[in-house]
XYZ file of C-alpha atoms in Angstrom:
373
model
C -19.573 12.462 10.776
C -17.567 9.329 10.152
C -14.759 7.878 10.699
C -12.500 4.881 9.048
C -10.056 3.198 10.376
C -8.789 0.350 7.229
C -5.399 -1.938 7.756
C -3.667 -4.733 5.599
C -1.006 -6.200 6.398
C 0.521 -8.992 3.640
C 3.142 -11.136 2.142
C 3.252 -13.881 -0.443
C 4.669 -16.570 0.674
C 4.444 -17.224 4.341
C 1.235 -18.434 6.283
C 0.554 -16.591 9.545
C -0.603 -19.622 11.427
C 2.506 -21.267 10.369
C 4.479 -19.077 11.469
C 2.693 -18.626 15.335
C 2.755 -22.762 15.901
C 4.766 -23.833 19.349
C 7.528 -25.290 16.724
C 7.800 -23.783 13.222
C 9.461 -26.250 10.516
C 11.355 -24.199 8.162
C 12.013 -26.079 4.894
C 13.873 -23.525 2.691
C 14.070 -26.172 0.192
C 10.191 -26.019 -0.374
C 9.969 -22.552 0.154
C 12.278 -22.018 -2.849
C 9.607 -24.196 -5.201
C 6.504 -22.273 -4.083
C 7.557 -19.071 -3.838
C 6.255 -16.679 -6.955
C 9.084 -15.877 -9.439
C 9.118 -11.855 -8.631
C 10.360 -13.121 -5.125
C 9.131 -12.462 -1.328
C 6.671 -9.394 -1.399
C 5.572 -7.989 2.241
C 3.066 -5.410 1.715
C 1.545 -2.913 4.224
C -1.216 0.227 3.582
C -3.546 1.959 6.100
C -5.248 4.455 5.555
C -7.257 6.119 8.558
C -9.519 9.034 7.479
C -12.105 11.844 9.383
C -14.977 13.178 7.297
C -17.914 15.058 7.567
C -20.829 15.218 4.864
C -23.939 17.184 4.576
C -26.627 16.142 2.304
C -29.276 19.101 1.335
C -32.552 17.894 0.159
C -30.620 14.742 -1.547
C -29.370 17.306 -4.154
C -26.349 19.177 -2.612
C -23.896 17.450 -0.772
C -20.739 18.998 0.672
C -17.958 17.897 3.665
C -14.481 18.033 4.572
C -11.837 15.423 4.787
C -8.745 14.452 6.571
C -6.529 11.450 6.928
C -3.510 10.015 6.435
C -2.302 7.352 3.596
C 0.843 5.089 4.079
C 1.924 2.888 1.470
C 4.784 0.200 2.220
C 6.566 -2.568 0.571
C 9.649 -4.612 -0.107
C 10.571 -7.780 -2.275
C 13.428 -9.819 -2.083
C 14.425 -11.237 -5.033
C 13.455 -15.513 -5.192
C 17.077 -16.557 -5.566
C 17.913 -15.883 -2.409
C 16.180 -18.285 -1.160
C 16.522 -20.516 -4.118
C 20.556 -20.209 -2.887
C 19.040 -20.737 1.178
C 17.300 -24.029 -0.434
C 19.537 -25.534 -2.524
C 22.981 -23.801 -2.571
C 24.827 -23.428 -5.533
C 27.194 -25.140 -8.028
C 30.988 -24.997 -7.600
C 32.253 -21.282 -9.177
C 28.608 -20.827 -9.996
C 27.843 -17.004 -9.512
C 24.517 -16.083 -8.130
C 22.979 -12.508 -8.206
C 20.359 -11.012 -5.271
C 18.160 -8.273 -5.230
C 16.352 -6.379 -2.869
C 13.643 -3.046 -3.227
C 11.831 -1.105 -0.502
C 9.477 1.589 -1.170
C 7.447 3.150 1.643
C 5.381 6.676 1.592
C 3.535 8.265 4.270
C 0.892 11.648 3.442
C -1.233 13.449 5.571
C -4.215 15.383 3.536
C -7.165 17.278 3.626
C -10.066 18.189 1.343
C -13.413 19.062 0.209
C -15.935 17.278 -0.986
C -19.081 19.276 -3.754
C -21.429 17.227 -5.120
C -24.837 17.759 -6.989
C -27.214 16.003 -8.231
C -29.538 16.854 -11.345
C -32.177 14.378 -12.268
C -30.679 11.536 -12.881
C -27.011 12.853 -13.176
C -24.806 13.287 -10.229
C -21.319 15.071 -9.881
C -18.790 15.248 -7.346
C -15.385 16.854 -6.809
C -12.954 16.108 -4.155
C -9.915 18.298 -4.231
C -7.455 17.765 -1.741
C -4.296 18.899 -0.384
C -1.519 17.005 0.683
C 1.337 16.672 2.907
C 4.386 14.483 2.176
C 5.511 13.368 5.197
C 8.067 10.939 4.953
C 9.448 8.448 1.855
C 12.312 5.867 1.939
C 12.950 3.826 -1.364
C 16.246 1.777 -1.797
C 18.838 1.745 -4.452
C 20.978 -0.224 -6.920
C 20.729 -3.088 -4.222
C 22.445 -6.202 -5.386
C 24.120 -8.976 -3.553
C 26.728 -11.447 -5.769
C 28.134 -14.821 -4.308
C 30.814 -17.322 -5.716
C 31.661 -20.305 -4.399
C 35.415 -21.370 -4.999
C 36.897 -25.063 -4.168
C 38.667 -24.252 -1.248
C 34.778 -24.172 0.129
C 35.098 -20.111 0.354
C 32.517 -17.694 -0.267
C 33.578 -14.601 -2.516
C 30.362 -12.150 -1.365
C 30.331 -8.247 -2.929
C 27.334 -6.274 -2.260
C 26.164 -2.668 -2.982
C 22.845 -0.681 -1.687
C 21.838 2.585 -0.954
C 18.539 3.447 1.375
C 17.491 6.883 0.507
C 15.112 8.698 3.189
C 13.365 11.563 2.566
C 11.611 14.483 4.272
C 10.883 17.700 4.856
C 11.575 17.513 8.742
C 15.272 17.630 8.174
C 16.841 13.670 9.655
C 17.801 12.757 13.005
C 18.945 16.066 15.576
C 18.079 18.454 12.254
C 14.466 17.978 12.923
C 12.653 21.620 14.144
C 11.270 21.773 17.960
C 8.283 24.081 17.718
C 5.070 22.898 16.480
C 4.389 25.992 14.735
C 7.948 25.135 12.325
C 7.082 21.662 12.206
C 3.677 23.154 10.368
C 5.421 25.424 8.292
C 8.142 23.119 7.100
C 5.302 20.822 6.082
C 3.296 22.418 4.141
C 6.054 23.676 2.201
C 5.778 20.680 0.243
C 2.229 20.878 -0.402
C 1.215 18.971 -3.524
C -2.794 19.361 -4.711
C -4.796 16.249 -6.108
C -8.461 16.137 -7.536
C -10.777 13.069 -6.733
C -14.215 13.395 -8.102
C -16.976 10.877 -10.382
C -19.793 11.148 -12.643
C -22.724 8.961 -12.325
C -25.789 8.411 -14.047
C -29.166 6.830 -12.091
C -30.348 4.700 -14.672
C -33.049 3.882 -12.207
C -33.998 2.955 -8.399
C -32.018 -0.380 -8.731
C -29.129 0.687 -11.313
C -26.509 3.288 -11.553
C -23.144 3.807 -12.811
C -20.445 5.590 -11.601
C -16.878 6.808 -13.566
C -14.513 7.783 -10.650
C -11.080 9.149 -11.269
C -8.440 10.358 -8.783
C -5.685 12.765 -10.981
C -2.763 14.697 -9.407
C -2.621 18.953 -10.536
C 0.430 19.965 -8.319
C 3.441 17.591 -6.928
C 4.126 17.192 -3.542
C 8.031 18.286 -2.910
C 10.927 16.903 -0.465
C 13.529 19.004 0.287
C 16.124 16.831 2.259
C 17.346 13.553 1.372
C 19.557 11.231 3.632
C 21.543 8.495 1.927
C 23.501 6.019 3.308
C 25.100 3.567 0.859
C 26.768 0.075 1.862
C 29.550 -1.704 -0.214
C 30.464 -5.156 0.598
C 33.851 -7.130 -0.551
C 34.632 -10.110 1.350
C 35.561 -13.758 1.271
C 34.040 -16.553 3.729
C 32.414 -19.904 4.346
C 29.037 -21.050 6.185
C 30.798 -21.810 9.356
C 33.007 -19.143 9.412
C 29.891 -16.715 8.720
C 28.027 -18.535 11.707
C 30.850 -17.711 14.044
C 31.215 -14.290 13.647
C 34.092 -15.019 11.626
C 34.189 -13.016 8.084
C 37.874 -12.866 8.007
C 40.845 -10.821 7.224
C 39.925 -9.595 3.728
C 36.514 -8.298 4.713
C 36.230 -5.183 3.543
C 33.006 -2.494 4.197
C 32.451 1.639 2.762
C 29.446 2.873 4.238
C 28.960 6.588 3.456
C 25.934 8.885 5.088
C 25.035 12.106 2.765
C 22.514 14.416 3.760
C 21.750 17.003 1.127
C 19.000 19.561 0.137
C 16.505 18.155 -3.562
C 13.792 19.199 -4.742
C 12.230 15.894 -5.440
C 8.733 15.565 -6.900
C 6.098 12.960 -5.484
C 2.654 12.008 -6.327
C 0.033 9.870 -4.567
C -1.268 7.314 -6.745
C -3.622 8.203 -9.596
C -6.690 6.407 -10.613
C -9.632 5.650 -13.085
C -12.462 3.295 -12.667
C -16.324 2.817 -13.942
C -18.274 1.533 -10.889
C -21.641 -0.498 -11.493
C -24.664 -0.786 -8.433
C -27.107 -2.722 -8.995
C -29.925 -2.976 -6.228
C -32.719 -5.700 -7.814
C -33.944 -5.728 -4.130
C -34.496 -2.358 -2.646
C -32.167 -2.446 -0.427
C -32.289 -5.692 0.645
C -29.400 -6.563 -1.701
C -26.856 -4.203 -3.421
C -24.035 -5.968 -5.972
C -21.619 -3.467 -6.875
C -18.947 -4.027 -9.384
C -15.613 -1.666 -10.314
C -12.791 -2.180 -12.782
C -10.055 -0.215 -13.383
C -6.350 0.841 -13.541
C -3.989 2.631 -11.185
C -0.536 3.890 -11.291
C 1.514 4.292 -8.561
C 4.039 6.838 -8.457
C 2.832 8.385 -11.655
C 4.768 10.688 -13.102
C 7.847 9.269 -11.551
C 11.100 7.268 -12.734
C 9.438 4.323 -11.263
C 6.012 4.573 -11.772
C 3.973 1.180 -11.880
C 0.953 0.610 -13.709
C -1.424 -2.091 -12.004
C -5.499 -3.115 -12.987
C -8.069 -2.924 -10.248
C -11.258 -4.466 -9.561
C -13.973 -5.087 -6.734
C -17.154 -7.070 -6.377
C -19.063 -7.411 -3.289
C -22.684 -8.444 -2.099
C -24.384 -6.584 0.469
C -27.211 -7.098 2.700
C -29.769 -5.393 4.856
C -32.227 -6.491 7.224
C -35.027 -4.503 8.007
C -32.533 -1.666 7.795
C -31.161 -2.390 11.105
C -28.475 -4.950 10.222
C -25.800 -5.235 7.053
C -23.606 -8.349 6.276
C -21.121 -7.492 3.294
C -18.203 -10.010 1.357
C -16.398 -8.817 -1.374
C -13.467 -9.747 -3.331
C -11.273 -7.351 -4.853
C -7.439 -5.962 -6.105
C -6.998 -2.370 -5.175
C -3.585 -1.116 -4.271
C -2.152 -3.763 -6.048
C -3.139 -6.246 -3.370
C -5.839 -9.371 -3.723
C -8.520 -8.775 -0.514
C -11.128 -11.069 0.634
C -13.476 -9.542 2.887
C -16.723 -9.836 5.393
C -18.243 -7.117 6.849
C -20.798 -6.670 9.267
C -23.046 -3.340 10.298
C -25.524 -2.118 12.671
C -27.414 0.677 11.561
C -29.253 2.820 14.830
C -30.263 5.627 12.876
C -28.256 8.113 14.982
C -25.281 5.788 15.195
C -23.835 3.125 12.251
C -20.789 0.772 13.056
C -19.162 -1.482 10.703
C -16.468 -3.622 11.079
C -14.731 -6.293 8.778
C -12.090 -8.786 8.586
C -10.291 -10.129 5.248
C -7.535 -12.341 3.407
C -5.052 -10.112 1.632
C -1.971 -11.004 -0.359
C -0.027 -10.064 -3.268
C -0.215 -13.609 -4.879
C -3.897 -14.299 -6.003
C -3.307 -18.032 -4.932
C -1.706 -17.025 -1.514
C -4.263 -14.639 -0.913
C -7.099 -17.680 0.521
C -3.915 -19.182 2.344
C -3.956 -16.779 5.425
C -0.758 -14.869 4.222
C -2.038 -11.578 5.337
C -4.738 -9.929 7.248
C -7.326 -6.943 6.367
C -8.946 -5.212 9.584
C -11.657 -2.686 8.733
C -13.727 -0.794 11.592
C -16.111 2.539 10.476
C -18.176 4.513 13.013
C -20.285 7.322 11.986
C -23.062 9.407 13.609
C -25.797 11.028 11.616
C -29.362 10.815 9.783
């Protein structure tokens, strides 16, 4: 029995310890220069999972799983600040964007493995449960600057929320519903690998995670924004947007049928062990996609390499580097292994810029507690 509790939490451009000092210097004007040119990316996953594995005579292996998998993030496109920084030119006309994309699944499964020889084979086929989705829309933001020192701002944006739960008082009462309504969206995807034990202190592993059935919302709530308005920095500051400003903000809630897939992977997976146990390098390289299957599916590599040790197979110490979930992670681990009882926990860098990832941008917490032989 074990369980896994894993949390990052990220951005790309701003420094946590920066930002908790007794008086924080903002210089927009620098902030502009460094930032990456995709923009300000905050990024958030966890991922806490239950799961239970029996292993017959080293040659059967079999367990369920449970756990739940959210995925968030937004960017903000880098002229905005560039515009915070530096301002603009006179009837210069600057365009913004802004994307959020956020998932949440619960899921359960099965785990089969065998292991012939020197071959080994494992399946992992597990349900799951859309929960709830937001992504935005055809966000933009366009200023102009005129010479009377105005501001001409239009705007448009649309948050789209989705669930099977209904939104807001539609929601159902009875926990018995709430089940039903949920699993009515039920989407099926297979994990599994195939690995060869080249020998006591090498093997090699192809993992793949594939999707067989789509998970389904069925209610959507949309409300869109439209902006049309003229102003000027001190006007703005004092609550003063004028006479002309104009808004249209529109709520629809309607019934879809719109498809969703957790992300699908492939990977080879390399352990080498020259050691015994007393050291284990493992190395993995692959690709993901997120949202595959989906009108904005993104393609992204991923790799990991970390160094593990044991002493006298009661302590572990473990660093790795890696970028899984499209998200650079730096990471030390340590264990203590009791026989009945194992505990590891860890603490990491994480970012979505490779450079910003050693400069304290974001934080991985990792604790794992399992009780067995």
């Amino acid at each position: 029995m074990k369980v896994t509790v894993p949390v990052s939490v990220s951005n790309n451009t701003f420094g946590i310890f920066e930002m908790l000092q007794k008086e924080v210097v903002i210089d927009l004007s620098e902030i502009s220069k460094e930032m990456p040119k995709n923009g300000f990316d905050l990024f958030v996953n966890a991922s806490p999972n239950y799961e239970v594995t029996l292993n017959i005579n080293e040659k059967f292996i079999f367990g369920p799983r449970i756990g739940i998998n959210m995925y968030g993030t937004a960017n903000v496109s880098k002229s905005v600040f560039e515009f915070m920084g530096n301002g603009n030119s006179l009837n210069e006309s600057l365009d913004f964007t802004a994307q959020v994309n956020a998932d949440l699944f619960a899921y359960f499964g099965l785990l089969l493995g065998v292991k012939i020889g020197k071959l080994r084979v494992g399946v992992l086929p597990q349900a799951f449960i859309p929960i709830y989705s937001a992504t935005t829309e055809d966000v933009f933001l366009n200023i102009e600057n005129s010479e009377d020192g105005k501001f001409h701002i239009t705007g448009n944006g649309t948050l789209a929320m989705y669930s099977n739960l209904g939104m807001l008082n539609d929601s159902p009462n009875d926990a018995s519903e709430i089940i039903n309504v949920l699993t009515s969206g039920l989407g099926i995807d297979v994990e599994g690998y195939f690995g060869w034990d080249y020998s006591k202190s090498v093997a090699l592993d192809f993992n793949y995670k594939v999707p067989i059935k789509a998970g389904c919302y069925k209610n959507k709530m949309a409300y869109n924004v439209n902006l049309d308005f003229n102003t000027s920095i001190s006007d703005f500051i004092n609550g003063d947007i004028g006479s002309e400003f104009v808004t249209n903000g529109e709520q629809k809630n309607e019934s879809v049928d719109f498809k969703i897939y957790r992300p699908m992977k492939f990977n080879l997976a390399l352990k080498f062990s020259p050691f015994e146990n007393f050291l284990t390098i493992n190395a993995l390289a692959g690709v993901g996609f997120y949202h595959p299957f989906m009108s904005d599916t993104k393609i992204f590599p991923e790799y990991c390499v970390s160094a593990k040790l044991s002493f006298i197979g009661l302590f572990t110490f473990q660093v790795s580097t890696s970028y899984l979930d499209r998200c650079f992670s730096h990471n030390v681990v340590g264990g203590i292994n009791l026989r009945l009882i194992q505990i590891e926990a860890g603490l990491g860098l994480s970012s979505t810029d490779f450079i910003k990832s050693f400069q304290i941008t974001g934080i991985n917490g990792f604790v794992s507690f399992a009780i067995g032989f």
